[in-house]
mmCIF file of C-alpha atoms and ligand atoms in Angstrom:
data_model
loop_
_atom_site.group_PDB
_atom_site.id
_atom_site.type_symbol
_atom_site.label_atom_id
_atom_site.label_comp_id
_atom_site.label_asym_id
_atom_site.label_seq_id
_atom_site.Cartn_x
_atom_site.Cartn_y
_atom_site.Cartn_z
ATOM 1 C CA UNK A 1 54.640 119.051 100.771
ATOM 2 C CA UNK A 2 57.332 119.765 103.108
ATOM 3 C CA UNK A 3 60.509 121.931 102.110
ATOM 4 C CA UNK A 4 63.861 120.234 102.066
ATOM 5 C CA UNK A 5 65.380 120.796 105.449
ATOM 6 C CA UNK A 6 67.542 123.922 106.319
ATOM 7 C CA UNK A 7 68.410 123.565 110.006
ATOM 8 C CA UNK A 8 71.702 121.403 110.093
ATOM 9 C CA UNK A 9 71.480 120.615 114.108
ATOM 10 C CA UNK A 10 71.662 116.844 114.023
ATOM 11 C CA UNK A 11 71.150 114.809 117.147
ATOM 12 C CA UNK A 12 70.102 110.665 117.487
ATOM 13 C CA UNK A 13 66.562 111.781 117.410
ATOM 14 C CA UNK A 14 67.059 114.008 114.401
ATOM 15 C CA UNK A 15 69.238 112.062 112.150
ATOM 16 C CA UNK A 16 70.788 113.123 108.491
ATOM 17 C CA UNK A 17 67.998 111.939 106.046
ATOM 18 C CA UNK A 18 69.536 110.493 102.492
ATOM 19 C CA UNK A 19 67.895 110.101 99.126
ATOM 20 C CA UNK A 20 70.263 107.755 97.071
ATOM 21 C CA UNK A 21 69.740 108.121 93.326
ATOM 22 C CA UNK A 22 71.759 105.281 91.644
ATOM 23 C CA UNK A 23 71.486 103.392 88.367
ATOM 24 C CA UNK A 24 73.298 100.268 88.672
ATOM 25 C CA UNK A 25 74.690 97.892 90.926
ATOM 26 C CA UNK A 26 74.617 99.954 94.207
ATOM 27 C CA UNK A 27 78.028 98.883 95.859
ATOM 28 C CA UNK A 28 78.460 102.430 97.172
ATOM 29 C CA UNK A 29 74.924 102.593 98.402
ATOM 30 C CA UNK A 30 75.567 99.299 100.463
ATOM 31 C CA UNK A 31 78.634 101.007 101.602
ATOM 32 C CA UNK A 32 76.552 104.244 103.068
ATOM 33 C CA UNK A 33 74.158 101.280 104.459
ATOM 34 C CA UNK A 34 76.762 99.272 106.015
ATOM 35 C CA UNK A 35 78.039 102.759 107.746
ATOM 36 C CA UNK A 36 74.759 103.340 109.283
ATOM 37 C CA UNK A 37 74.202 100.225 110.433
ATOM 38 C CA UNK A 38 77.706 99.385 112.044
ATOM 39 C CA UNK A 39 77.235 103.372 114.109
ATOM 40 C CA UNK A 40 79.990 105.096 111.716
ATOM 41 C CA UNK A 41 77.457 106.963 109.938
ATOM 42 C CA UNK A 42 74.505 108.652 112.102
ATOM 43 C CA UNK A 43 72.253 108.855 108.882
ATOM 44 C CA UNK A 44 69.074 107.211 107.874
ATOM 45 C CA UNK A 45 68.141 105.783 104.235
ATOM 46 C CA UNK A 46 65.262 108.089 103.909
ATOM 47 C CA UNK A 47 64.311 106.901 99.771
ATOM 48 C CA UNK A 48 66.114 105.208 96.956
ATOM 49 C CA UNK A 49 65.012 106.180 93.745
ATOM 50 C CA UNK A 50 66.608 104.853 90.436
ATOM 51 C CA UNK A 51 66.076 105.937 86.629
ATOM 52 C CA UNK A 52 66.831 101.538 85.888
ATOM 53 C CA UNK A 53 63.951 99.650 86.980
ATOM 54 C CA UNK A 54 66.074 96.509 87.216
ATOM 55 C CA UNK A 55 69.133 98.316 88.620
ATOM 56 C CA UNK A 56 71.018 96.237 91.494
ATOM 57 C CA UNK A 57 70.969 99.052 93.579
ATOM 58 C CA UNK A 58 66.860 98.828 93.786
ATOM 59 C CA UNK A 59 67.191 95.017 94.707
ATOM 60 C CA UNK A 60 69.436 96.083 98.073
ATOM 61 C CA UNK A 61 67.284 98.697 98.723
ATOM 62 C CA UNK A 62 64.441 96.300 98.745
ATOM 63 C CA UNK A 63 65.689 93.825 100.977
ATOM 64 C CA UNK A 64 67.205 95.988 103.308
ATOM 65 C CA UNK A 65 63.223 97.550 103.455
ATOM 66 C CA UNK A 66 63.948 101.100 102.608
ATOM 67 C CA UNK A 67 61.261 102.926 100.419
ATOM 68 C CA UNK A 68 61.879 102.461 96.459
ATOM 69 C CA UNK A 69 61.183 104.573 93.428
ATOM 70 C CA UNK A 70 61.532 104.261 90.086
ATOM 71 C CA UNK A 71 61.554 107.519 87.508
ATOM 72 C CA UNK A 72 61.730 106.014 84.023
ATOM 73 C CA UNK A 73 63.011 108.812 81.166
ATOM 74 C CA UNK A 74 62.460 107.279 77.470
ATOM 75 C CA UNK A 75 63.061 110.606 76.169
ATOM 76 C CA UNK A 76 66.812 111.257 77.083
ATOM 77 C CA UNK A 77 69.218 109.143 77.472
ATOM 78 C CA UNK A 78 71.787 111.227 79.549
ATOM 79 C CA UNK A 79 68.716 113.605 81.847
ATOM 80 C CA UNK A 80 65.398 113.922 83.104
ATOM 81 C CA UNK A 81 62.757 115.981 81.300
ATOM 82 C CA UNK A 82 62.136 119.328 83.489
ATOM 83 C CA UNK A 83 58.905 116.866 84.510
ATOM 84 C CA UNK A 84 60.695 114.059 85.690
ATOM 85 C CA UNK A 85 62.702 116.092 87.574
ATOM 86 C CA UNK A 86 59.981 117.574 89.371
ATOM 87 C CA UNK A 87 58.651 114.086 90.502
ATOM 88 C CA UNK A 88 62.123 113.453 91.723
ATOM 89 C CA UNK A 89 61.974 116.980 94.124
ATOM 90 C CA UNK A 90 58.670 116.237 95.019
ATOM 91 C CA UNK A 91 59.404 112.113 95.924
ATOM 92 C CA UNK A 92 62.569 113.268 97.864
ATOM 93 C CA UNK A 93 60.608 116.430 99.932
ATOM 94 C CA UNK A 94 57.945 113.818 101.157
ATOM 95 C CA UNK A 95 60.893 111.776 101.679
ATOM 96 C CA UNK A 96 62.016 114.964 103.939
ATOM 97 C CA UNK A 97 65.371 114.354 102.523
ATOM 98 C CA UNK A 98 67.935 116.421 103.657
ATOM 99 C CA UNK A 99 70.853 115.803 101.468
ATOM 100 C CA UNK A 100 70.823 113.817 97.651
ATOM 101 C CA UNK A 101 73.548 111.374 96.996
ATOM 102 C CA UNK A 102 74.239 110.313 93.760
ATOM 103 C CA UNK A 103 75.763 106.827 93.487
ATOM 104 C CA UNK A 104 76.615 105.642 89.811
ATOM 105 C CA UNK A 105 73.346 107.814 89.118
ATOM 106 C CA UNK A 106 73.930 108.263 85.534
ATOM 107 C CA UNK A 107 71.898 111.444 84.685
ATOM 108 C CA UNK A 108 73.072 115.209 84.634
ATOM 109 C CA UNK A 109 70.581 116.691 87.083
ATOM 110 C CA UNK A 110 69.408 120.306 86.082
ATOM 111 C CA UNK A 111 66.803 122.647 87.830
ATOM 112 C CA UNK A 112 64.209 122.003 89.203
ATOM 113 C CA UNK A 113 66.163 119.659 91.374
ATOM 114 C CA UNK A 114 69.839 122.171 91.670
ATOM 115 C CA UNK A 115 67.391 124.669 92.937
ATOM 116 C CA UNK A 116 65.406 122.904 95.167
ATOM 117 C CA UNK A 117 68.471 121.293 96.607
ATOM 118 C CA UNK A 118 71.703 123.671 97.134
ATOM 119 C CA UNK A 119 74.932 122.590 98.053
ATOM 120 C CA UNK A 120 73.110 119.481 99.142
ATOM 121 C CA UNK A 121 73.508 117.305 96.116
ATOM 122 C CA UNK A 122 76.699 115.160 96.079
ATOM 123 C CA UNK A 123 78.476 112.497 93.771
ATOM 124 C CA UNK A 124 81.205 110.408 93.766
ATOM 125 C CA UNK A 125 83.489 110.147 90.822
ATOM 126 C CA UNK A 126 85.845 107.574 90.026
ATOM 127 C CA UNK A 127 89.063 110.095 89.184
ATOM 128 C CA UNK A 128 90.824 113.106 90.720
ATOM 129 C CA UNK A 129 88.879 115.550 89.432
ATOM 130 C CA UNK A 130 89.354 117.858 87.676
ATOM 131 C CA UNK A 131 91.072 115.462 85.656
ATOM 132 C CA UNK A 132 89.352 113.000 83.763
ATOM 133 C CA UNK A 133 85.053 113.755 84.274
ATOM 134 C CA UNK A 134 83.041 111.457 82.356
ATOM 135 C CA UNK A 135 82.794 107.862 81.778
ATOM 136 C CA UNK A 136 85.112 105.081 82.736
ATOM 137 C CA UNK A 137 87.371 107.376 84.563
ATOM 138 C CA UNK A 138 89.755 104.501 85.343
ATOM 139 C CA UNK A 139 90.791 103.825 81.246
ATOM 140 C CA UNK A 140 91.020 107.125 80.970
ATOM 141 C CA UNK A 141 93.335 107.518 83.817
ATOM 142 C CA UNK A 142 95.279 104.104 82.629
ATOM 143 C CA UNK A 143 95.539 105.652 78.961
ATOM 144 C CA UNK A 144 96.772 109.249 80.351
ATOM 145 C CA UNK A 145 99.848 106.720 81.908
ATOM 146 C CA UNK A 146 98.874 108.604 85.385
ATOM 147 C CA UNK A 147 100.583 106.594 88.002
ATOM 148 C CA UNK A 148 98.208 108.099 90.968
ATOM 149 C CA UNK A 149 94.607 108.324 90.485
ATOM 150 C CA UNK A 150 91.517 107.769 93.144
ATOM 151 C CA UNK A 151 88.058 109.324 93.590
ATOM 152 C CA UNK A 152 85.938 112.906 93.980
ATOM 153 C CA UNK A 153 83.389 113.292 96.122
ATOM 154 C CA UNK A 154 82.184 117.017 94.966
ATOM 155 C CA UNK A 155 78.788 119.042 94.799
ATOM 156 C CA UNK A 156 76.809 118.638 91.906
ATOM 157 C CA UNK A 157 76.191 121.324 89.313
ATOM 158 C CA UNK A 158 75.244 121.734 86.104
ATOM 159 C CA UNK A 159 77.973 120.877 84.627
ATOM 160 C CA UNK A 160 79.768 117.319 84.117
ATOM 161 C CA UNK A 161 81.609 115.830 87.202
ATOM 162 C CA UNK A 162 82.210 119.876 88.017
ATOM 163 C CA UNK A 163 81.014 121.001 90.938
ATOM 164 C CA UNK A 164 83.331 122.293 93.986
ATOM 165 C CA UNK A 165 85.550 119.361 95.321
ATOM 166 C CA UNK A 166 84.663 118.392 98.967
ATOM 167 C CA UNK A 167 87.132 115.510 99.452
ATOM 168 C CA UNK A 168 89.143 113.348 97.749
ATOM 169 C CA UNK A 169 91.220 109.824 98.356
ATOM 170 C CA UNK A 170 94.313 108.614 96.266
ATOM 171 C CA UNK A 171 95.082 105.296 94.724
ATOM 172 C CA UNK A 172 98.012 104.014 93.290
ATOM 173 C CA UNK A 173 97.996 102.849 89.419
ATOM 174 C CA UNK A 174 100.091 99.532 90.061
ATOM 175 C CA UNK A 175 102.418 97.967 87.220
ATOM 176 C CA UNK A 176 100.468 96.537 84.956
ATOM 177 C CA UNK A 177 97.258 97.072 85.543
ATOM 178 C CA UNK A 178 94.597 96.358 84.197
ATOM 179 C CA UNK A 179 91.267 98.900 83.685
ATOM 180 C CA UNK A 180 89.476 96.071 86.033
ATOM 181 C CA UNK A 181 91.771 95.407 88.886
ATOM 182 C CA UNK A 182 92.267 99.567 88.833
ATOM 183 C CA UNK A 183 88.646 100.361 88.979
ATOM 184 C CA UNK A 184 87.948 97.674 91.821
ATOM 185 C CA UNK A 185 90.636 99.207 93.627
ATOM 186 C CA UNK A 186 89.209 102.567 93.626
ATOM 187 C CA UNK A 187 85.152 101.532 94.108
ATOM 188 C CA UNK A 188 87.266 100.145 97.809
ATOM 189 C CA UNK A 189 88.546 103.517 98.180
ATOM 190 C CA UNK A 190 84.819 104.941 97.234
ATOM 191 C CA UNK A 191 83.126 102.581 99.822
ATOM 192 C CA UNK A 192 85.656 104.434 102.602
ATOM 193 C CA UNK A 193 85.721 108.203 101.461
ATOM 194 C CA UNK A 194 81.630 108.164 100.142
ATOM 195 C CA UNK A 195 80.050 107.187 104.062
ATOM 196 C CA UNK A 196 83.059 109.806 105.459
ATOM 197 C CA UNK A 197 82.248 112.511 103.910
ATOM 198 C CA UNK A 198 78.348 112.457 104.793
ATOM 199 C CA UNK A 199 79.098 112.274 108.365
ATOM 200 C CA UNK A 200 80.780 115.577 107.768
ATOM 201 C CA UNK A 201 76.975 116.557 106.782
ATOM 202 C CA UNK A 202 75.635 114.737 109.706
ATOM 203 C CA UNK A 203 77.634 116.918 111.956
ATOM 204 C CA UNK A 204 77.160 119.788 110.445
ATOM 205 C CA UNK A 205 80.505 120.347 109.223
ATOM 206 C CA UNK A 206 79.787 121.227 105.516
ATOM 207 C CA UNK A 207 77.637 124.763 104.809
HETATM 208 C C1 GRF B 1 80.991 104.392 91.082
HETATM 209 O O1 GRF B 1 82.209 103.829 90.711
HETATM 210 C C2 GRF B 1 81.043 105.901 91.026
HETATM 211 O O2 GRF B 1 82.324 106.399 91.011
HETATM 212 C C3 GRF B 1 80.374 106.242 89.724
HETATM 213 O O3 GRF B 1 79.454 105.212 89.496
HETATM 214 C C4 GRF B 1 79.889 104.025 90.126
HETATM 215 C C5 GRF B 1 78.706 103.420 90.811
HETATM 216 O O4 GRF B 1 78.962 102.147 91.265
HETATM 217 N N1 GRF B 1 79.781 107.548 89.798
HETATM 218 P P1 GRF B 1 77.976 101.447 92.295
HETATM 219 O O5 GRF B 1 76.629 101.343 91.627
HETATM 220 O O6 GRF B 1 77.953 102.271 93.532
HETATM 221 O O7 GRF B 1 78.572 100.111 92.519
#
């Protein structure tokens, strides 16, 4: 089994290699895809692994041939067992992944993955973090009467939607609003910051 990758010296013939860990629909993922495939993004789709056997995101994956997993949890509802985690580190090092992204991945990741993975674990968050972590970030920005919200891209840690901020983008909460038409607006502002701020990895630019 080979250790997640250290040296950050990228070049054509040594591209960024992503695991994607999502449990739904996968819009962002197609975004990161998109960016590869279109040259804005010199990255390749190393695994996809989801926790939702029927999740959307496992479908694109699919038919855009990338390698699929599926890690099933019956026993919580919100993590992985310290087992299932350890078939997750040991499906993304013989992936020779080089940096996680979570995308609507809907489990709090704990060690053994924070360990076997530091500082290269990211998700994206629908808010301005710090402000409103947790679910349906978009009513809860809407019921704070916020008239600026947007998304997080930030490291993961142990805690919830908590780890150090790496970037950021801003959207406007427009006169009435609804929860809907906000959220869609700031998934399009995901789709843009989410494939940015891996090519900072891909060129090295984040330690
Ligand atoms: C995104 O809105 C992201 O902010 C949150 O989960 C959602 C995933 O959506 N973490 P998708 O599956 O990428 O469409």
């Amino acid at each position: 089994m080979l250790p997640a990758q250290e040296d950050d010296s990228r070049s054509p013939m040594n591209p960024l290699r992503l695991g994607v860990l999502g449990s739904g629909k996968g819009s962002n993922f197609r975004a990161i895809l998109e960016a590869i495939q279109e040259g804005r993004l010199d990255a390749r789709i190393a695994l996809v692994c989801s926790d939702v056997s029927d999740a959307g995101i496992l479908q694109l994956a699919r038919a855009a041939g990338l390698e699929t997993q599926i890690i099933e949890e019956a026993r919580f509802k919100t993590r992985l067992s310290r087992e299932c985690e350890g078939k997750l580190v040991a499906q993304l090092r013989d992936a020779q992944v080089d940096l996680v992204v979570l995308a609507g991945y809907m489990r709090m990741l704990k060690d053994p993955m924070l360990a076997a993975f530091p500082r290269r674990i990211i998700n994206i968050h629908p808010s301005l973090l710090p402000k409103f972590p947790g679910l349906e970030a978009w009513r809860q920005a809407l019921a704070a009467g916020e008239s600026i919200t947007g998304c997080s891209v930030h490291f993961v840690d142990e805690g919830m939607d908590s780890g150090e901020i790496i970037a950021q983008a801003r959207v406007p909460v427009l006169p009435g609003d609804s929860p809907e038409r906000l959220h869609a607006r700031i998934q399009e502002a995901e789709h843009q910051l989410y494939p940015e701020v891996i090519a900072r990895f891909a060129h090295g630019e984040l330690p």
